[in-house]
Coordinates of C-alpha atoms and ligand atoms in Angstrom, one line a residue:
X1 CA -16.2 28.5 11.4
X2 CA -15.7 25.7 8.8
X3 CA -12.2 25.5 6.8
X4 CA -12.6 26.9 3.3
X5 CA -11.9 24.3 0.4
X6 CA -10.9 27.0 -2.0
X7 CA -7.1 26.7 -3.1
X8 CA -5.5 30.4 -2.6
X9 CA -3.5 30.1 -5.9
X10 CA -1.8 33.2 -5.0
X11 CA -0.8 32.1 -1.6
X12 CA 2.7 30.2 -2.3
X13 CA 6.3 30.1 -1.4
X14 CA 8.7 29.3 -4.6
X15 CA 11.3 27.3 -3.0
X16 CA 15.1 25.5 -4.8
X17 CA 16.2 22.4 -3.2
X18 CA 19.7 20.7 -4.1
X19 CA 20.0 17.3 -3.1
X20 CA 22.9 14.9 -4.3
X21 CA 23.7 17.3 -7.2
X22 CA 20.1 17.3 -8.7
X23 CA 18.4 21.1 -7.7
X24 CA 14.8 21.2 -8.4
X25 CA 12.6 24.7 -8.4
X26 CA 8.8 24.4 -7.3
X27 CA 5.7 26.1 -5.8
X28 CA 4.9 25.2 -2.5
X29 CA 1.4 25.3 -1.2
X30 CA 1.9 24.1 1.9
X31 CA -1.2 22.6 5.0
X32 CA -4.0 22.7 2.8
X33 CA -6.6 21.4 5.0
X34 CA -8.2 18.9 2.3
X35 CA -11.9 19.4 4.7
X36 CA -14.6 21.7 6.0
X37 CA -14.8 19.7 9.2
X38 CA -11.2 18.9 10.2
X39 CA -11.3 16.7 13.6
X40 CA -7.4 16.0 13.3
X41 CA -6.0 19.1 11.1
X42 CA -3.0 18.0 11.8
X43 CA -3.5 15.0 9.7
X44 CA -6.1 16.1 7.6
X45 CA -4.1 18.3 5.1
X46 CA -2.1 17.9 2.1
X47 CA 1.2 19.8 0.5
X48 CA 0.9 20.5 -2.7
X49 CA 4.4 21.2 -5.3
X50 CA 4.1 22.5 -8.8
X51 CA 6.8 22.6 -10.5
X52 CA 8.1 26.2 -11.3
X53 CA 8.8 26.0 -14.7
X54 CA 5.0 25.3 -15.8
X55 CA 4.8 28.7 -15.0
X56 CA 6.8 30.2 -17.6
X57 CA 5.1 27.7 -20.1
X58 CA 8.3 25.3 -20.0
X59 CA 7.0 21.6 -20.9
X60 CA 8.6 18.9 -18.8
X61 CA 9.1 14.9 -19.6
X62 CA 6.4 15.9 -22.3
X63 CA 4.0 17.3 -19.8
X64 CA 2.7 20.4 -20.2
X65 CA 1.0 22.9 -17.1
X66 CA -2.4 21.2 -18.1
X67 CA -1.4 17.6 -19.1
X68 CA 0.8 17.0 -16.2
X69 CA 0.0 14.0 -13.7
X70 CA -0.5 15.0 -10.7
X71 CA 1.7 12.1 -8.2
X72 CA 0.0 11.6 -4.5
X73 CA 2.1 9.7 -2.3
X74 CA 0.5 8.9 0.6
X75 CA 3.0 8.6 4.0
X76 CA 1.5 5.8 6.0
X77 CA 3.5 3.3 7.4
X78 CA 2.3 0.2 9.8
X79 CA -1.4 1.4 9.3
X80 CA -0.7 4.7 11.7
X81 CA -1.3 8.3 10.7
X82 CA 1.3 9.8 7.9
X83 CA 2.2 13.1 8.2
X84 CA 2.3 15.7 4.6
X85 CA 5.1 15.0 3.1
X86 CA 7.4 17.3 1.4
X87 CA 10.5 17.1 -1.2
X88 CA 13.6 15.8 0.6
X89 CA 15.1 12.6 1.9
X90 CA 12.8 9.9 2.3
X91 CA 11.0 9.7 5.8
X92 CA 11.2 5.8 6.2
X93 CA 13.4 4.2 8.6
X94 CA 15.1 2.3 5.8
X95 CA 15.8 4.4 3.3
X96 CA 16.9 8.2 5.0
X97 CA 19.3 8.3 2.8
X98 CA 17.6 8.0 -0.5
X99 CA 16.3 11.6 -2.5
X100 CA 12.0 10.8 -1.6
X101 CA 9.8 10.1 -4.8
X102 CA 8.3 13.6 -4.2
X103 CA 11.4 15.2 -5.5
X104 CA 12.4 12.7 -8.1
X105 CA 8.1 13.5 -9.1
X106 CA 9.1 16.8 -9.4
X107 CA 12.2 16.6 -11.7
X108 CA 10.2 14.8 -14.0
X109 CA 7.5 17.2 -14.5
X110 CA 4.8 15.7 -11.9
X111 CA 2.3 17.9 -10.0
X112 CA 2.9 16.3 -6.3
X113 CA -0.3 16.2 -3.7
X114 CA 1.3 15.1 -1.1
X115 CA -1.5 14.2 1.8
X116 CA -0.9 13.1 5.5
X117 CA -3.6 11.5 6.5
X118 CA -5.3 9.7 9.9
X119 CA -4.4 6.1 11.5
X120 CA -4.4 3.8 14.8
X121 CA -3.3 5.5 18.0
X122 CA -4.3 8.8 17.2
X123 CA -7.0 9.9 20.4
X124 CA -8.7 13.1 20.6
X125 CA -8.9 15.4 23.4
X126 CA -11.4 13.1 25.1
X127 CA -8.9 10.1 24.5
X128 CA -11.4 8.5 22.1
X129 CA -9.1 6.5 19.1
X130 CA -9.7 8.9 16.4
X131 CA -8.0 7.3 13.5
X132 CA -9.5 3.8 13.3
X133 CA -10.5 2.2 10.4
X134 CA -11.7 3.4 7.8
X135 CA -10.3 7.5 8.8
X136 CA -7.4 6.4 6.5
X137 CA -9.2 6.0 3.2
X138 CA -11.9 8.7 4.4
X139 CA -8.8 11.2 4.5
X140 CA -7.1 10.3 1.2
X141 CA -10.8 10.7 -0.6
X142 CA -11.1 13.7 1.0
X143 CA -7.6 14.7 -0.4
X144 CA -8.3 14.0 -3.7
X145 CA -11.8 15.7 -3.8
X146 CA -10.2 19.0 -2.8
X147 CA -7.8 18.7 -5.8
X148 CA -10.5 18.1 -7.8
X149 CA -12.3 21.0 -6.4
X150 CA -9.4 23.2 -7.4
X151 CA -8.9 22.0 -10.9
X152 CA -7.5 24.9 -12.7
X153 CA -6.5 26.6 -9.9
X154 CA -3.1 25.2 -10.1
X155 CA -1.1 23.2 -13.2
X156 CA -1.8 19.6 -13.2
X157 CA -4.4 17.2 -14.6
X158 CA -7.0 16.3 -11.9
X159 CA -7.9 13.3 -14.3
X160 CA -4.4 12.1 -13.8
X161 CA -3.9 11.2 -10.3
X162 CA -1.9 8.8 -9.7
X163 CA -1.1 7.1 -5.6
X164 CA 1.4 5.7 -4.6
X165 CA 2.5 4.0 -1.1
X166 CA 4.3 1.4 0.9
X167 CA 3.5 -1.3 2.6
X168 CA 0.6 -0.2 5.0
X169 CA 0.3 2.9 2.6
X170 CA 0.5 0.3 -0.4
X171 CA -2.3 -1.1 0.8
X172 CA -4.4 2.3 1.4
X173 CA -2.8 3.2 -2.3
X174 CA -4.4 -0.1 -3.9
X175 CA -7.8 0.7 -1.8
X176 CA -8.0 4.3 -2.9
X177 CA -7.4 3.0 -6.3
X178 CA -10.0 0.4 -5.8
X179 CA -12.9 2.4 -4.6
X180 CA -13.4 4.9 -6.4
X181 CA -16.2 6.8 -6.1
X182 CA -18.0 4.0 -3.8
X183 CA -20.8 5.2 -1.5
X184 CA -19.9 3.3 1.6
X185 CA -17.5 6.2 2.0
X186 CA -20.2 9.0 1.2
X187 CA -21.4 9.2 5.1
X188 CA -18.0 9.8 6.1
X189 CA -16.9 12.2 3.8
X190 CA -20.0 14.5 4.2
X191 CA -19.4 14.5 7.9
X192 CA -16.0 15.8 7.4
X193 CA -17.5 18.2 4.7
X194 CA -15.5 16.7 1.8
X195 CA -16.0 18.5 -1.1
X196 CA -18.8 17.3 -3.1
X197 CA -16.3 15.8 -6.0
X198 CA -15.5 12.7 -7.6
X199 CA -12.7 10.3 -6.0
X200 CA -12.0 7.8 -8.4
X201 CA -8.2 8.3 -9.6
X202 CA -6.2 7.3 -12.8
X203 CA -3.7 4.9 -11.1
X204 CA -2.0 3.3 -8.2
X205 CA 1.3 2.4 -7.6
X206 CA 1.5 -0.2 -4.7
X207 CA 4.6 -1.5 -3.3
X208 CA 4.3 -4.8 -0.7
X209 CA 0.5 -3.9 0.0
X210 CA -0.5 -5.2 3.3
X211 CA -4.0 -5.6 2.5
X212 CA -6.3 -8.5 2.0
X213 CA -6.0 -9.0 5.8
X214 CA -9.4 -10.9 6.7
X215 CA -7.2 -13.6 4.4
X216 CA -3.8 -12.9 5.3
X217 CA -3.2 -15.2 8.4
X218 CA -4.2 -18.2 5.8
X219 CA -1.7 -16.8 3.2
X220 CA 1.0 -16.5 5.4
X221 CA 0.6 -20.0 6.5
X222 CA 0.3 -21.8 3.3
X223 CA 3.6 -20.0 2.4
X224 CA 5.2 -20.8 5.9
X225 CA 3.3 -23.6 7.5
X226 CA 6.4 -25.6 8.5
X227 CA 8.8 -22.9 9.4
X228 CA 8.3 -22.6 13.2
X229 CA 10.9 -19.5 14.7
X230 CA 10.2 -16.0 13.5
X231 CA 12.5 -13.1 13.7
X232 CA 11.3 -9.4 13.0
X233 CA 11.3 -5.7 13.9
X234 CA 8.1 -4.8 16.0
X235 CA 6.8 -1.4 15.8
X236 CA 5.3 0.6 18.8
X237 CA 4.2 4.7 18.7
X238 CA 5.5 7.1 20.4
X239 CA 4.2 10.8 20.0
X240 CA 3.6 9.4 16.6
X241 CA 6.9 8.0 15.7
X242 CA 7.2 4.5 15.1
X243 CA 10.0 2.8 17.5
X244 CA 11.3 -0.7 16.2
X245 CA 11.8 -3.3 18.7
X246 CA 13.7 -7.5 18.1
X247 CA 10.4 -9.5 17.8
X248 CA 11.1 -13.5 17.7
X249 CA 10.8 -16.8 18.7
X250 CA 9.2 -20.2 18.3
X251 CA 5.8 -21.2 17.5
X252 CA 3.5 -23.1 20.3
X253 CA 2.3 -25.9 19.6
X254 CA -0.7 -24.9 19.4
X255 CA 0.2 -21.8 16.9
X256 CA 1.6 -25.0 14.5
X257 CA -1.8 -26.3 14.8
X258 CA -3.7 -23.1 14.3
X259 CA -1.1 -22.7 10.7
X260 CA -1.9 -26.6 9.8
X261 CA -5.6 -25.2 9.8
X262 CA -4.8 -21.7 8.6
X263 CA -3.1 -22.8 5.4
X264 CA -6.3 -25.2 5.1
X265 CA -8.7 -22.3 4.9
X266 CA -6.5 -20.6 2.6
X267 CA -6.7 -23.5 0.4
X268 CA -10.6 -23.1 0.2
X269 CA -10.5 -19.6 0.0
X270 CA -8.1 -19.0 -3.1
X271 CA -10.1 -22.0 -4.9
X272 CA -13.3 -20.1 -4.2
X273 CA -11.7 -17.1 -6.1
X274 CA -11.7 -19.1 -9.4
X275 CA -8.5 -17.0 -10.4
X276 CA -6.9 -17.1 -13.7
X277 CA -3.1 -16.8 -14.3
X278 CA -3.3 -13.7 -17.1
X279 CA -7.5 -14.3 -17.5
X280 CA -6.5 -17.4 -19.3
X281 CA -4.8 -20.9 -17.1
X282 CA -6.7 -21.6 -14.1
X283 CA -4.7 -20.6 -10.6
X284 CA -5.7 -23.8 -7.9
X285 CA -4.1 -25.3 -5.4
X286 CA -4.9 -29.4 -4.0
X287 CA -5.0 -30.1 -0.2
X288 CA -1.7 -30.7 -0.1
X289 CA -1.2 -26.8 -1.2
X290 CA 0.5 -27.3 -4.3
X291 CA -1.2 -26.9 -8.0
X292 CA -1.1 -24.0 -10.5
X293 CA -1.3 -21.3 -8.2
X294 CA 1.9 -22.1 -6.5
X295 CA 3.4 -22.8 -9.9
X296 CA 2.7 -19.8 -10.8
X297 CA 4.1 -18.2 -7.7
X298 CA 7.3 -19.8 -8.6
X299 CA 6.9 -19.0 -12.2
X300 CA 7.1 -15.3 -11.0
X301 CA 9.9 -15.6 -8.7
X302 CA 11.9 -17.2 -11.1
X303 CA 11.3 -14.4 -13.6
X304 CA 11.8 -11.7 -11.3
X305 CA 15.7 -13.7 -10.5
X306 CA 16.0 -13.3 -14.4
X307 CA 15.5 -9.7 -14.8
X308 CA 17.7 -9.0 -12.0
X309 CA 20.7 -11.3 -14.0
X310 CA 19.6 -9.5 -17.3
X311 CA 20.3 -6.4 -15.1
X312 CA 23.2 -7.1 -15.1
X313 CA 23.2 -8.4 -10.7
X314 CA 25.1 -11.0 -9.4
X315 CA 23.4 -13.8 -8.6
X316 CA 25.9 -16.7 -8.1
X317 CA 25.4 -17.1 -4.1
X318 CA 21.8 -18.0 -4.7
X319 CA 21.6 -21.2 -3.9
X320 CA 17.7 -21.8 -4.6
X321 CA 18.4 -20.8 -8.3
X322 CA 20.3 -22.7 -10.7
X323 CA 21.5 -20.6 -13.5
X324 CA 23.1 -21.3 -17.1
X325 CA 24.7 -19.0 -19.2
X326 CA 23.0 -16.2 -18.1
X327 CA 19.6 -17.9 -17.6
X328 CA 17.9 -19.2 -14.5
X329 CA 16.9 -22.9 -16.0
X330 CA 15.5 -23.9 -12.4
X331 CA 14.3 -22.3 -8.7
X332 CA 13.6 -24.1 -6.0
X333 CA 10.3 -22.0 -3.8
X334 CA 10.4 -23.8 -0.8
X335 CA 13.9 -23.2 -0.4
X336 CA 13.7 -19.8 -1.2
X337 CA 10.9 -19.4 1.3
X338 CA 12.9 -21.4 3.8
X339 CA 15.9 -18.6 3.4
X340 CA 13.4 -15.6 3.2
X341 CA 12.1 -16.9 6.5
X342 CA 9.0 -16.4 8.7
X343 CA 9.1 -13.2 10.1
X344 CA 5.5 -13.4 12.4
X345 CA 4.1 -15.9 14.4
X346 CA 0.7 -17.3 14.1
X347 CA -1.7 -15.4 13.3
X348 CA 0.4 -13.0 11.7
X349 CA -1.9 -10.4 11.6
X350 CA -5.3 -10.9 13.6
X351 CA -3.4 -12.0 16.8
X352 CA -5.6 -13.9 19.9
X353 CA -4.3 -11.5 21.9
X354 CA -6.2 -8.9 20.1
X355 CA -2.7 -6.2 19.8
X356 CA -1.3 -6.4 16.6
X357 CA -1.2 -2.9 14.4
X358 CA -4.2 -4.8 12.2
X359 CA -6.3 -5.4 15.9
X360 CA -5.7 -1.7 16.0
X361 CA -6.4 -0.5 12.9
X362 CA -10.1 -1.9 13.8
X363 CA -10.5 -0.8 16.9
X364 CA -13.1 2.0 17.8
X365 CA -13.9 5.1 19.5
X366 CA -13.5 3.4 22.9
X367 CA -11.4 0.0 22.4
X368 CA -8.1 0.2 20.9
X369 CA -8.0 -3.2 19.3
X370 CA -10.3 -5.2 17.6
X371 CA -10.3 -8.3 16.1
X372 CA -11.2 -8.9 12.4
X373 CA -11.7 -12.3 11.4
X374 CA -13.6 -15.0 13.4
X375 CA -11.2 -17.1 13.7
X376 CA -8.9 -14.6 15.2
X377 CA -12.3 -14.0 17.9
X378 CA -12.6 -17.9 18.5
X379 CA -9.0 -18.1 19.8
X380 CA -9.1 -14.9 21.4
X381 CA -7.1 -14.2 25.0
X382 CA -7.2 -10.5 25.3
X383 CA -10.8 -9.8 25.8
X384 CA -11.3 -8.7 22.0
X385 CA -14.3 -8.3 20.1
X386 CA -15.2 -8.6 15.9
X387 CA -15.0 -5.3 13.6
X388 CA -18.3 -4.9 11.9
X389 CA -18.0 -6.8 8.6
X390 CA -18.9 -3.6 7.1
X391 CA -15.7 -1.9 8.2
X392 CA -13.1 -5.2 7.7
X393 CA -14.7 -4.9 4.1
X394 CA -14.2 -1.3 3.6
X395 CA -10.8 -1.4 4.3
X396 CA -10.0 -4.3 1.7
X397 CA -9.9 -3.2 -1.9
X398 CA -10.4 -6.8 -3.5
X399 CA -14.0 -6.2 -2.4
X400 CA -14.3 -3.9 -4.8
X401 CA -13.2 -4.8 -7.7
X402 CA -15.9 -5.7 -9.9
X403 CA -17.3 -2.5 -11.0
X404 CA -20.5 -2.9 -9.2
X405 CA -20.2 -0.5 -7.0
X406 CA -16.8 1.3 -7.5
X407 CA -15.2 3.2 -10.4
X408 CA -11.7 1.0 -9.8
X409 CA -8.5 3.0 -11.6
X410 CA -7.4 1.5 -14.7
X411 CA -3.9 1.4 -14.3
X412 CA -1.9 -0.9 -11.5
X413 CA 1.6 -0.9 -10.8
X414 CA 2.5 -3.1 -7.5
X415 CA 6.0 -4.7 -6.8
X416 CA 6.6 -7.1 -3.7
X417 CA 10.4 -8.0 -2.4
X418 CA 11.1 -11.4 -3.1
X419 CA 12.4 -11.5 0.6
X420 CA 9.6 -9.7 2.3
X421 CA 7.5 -11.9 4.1
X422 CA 5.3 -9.0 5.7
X423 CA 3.0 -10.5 4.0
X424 CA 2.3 -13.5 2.4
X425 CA 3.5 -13.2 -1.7
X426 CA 0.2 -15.0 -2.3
X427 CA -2.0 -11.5 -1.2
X428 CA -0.5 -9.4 -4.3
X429 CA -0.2 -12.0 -6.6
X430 CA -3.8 -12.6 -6.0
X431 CA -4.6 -9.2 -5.5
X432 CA -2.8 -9.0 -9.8
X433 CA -4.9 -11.4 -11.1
X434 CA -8.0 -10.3 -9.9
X435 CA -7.6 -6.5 -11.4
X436 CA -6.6 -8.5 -14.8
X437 CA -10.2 -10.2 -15.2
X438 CA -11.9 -7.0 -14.5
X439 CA -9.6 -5.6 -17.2
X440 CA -7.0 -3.3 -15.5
X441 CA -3.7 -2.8 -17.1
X442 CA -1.5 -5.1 -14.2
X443 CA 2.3 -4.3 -14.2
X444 CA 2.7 -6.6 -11.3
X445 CA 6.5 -8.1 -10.4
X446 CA 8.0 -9.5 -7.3
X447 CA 11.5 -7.2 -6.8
X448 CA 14.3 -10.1 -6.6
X449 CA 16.2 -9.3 -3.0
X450 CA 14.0 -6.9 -2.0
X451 CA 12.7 -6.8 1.8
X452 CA 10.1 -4.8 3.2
X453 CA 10.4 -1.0 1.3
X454 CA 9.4 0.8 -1.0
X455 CA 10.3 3.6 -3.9
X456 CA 13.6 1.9 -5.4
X457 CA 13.1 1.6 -8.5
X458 CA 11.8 5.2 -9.3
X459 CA 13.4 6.0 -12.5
X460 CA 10.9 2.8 -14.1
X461 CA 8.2 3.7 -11.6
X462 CA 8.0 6.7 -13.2
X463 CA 8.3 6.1 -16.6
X464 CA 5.6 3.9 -16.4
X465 CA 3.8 6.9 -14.8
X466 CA 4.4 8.7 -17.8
X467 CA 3.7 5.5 -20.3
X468 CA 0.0 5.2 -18.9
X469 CA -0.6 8.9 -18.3
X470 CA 0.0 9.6 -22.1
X471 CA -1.4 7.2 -23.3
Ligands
LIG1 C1 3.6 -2.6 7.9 C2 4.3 -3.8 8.1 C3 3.6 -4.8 8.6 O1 4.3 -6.0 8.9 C4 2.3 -4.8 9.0 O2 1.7 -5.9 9.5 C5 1.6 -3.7 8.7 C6 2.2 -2.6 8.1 C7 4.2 -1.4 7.3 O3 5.5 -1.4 7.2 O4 3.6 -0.4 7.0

């Protein structure tokens, strides 16, 4: 028998949770299996919080039961599955100390969806790999149909959803908000038996989006071609828990001559995207890799050092940044890059031999790993195929971007650590400007010390929730 997609709005635990002398009070639905056809229920639900006091009429942060945004963190993490999250500490490695954004979402008078949803290494029964690309974004769609489906069965305002995610999950967050309502998804969401509803959302709220990957190896190597040791945390699964492991070492010299020729291609490749810095200065770069774009790189950096000082931060021991009376008058890029460091060797993502989290995230039913760019393929040592196009595409939202085929979310909030070289800072920078010339409101800032995380800045996160959802 297929799983009903009718919300039970009577079928609810209230629940009070203190946590660092904050104490929220909230309805909990709780496994909501978002599809008819579940093949991984487990990952194929969603929690769902309502704050109590909409139910006594109480308005909140200026919400009301029927004007209040409705938050949807997703909880993916290095491209695996993410489990339903609830109110409480956050789940990530580095932050289990902080209160989560779905209880801070709460206090401040959001609706919270909170789905898990399917990724690499998940097999079925018959070992096949049942969370390959593209059962992530199928999942979140899926999610956000059933709370469409529901509308009025519960306070919130299903016009005002707004994702949010980190890192792997940034990048799912910027693809749901990309592809809304595309019909490359449709086949996979009837087979699940989505509900037959809309899946465009309002906004998206991406922190260091690791997305763009068919061009990430050539980012990361015109931002690091040169540096030759890398030193990271490697992630591996176990019973669905990611495990970190040292990861470093030098380049081969054959790795400095693939990133010679990577940060080539890349040079090609962001020319080709005849980007404008704000829709006006045009963003390029000369063979040499230097022009506006980088400029404009450093441009940001060096803003994103300034609002840190006008925050009042310390920033005297950065030795990249020269700063006068409370003004950072120069920044030196390759010096900050040099001190942020390479943190993966070369590729960074499609690796020749076909086993990085990416090769997994396009693998298929029967082979783990996959490779997703043909360059990856032409150097290839562990016996890997190529992703069908169609599938590498569907999983990178600046393919769908120019309202031909998608119904893209208007408003865009992404922040990258100016330390994190997960990715290259070139993939959300370019990622900012494209969403600008189709028209999207871009609130787009690197995070001055940041590394790799997500969720710290939530009291402006979320007024700028609140600033587009009212508006
Ligand atoms: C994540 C980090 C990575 O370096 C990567 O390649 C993919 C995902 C993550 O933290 O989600």
């Amino acid at each position: 028998m297929s799983n009903t997609l009718e919300l039970n709005s009577a079928h609810y635990q209230v629940k009070t949770l203190e946590l660092k002398g904050s104490s929220i009070t909230y309805r909990s639905f709780g496994d909501l299996v978002y599809v008819e056809n579940p093949v991984y229920p487990e990952f194929q639900k969603m929690n769902l919080f309502v704050p109590e006091g909409y139910y006594q009429g109480e308005m909140i942060n200026g919400f009301s039961a029927e004007t209040a945004p409705i938050f949807f963190p997703n909880a993916v993490g290095a491209y695996a599955a993410g489990r339903a999250d609830q109110p409480g500490f956050n789940f990530r490695l580095w932050a289990r100390d902080q209160v989560n954004a779905l209880f801070v979402a709460l206090q401040k008078g959001f609706v919270v969806a909170a789905p898990a949803s399917r990724g690499r290494s998940l097999q079925d029964r018959q070992g096949h790999f049942a969370g390959c690309a593209p059962a992530a974004i199928i999942d979140l769609k899926a999610a956000v149909r059933f709370l469409r489906h529901n509308r009025g069965r519960f306070p919130g305002d299903t016009e005002r959803i707004i994702s949010n995610g980190t890192s792997a999950g940034g990048a799912l967050s910027a693809l749901l908000g990309a592809t809304g309502n595309c019909s490359d998804y449709e086949p996979y969401l009837e087979k699940l038996g989505a509900a037959n509803e809309r899946d465009d959302i309002f906004a998206a709220s991406c922190f260091c989006p690791i997305m763009n990957l068919e061009h990430a190896d050539m980012a990361y190597e015109w931002l690091l071609e040169g540096l030759d040791d890398f030193h990271s945390l490697r992630f591996h699964t176990e019973n669905g828990k990611l495990i970190p492991e040292p990861y470093e070492g030098l380049l081969t010299s054959a790795q400095k001559d693939a990133s010679r020729e990577l940060r080539q291609m890349f040079i090609s490749y962001l020319n080709g995207l005849d980007l404008k810095a704000g829709s006006k200065t045009p963003l390029r770069l000369g063979t040499d890799g230097l022009g506006s774009f980088r400029e404009h790189l450093s441009d940001l950096l060096r803003e994103s050092a300034q609002a840190a000082l006008d925050r009042g931060g310390d920033l005297s021991d950065c030795p990249n940044l020269h700063i006068e009376e409370g003004k950072v008058v120069s920044f030196h890029l390759d010096g900050h890059v040099k001190a942020a460091g390479r943190m993966k060797p070369v590729p960074a993502f499609d690796v020749w031999e076909n086993n990085s989290a990416e090769n997994e995230l396009f693998g298929t039913a029967e082979s783990q790993f996959q490779h997703f760019t043909k360059y990856g393929l032409a150097h290839d040592t562990g016996g890997g195929s190529l992703a069908q196009p169609e599938l590498t595409r569907m999983m990178n939202p600046m393919e769908y971007l120019d309202g031909k085929t998608s119904d893209t979310a208007s408003h865009w909030r992404i922040r990258h650590g100016s330390l994190d070289c997960h990715t290259s800072w070139a993939i959300p920078l370019i990622f900012a400007e494209k969403l600008r010339e189709y028209g999207k409101n871009v609130d787009f800032q690197f995070a001055w010390g940041k590394e790799h995380c997500g969720d710290y800045d939530m009291e402006q996160m979320f007024a700028w929730m609140k600033d587009v959802a009212l508006q």
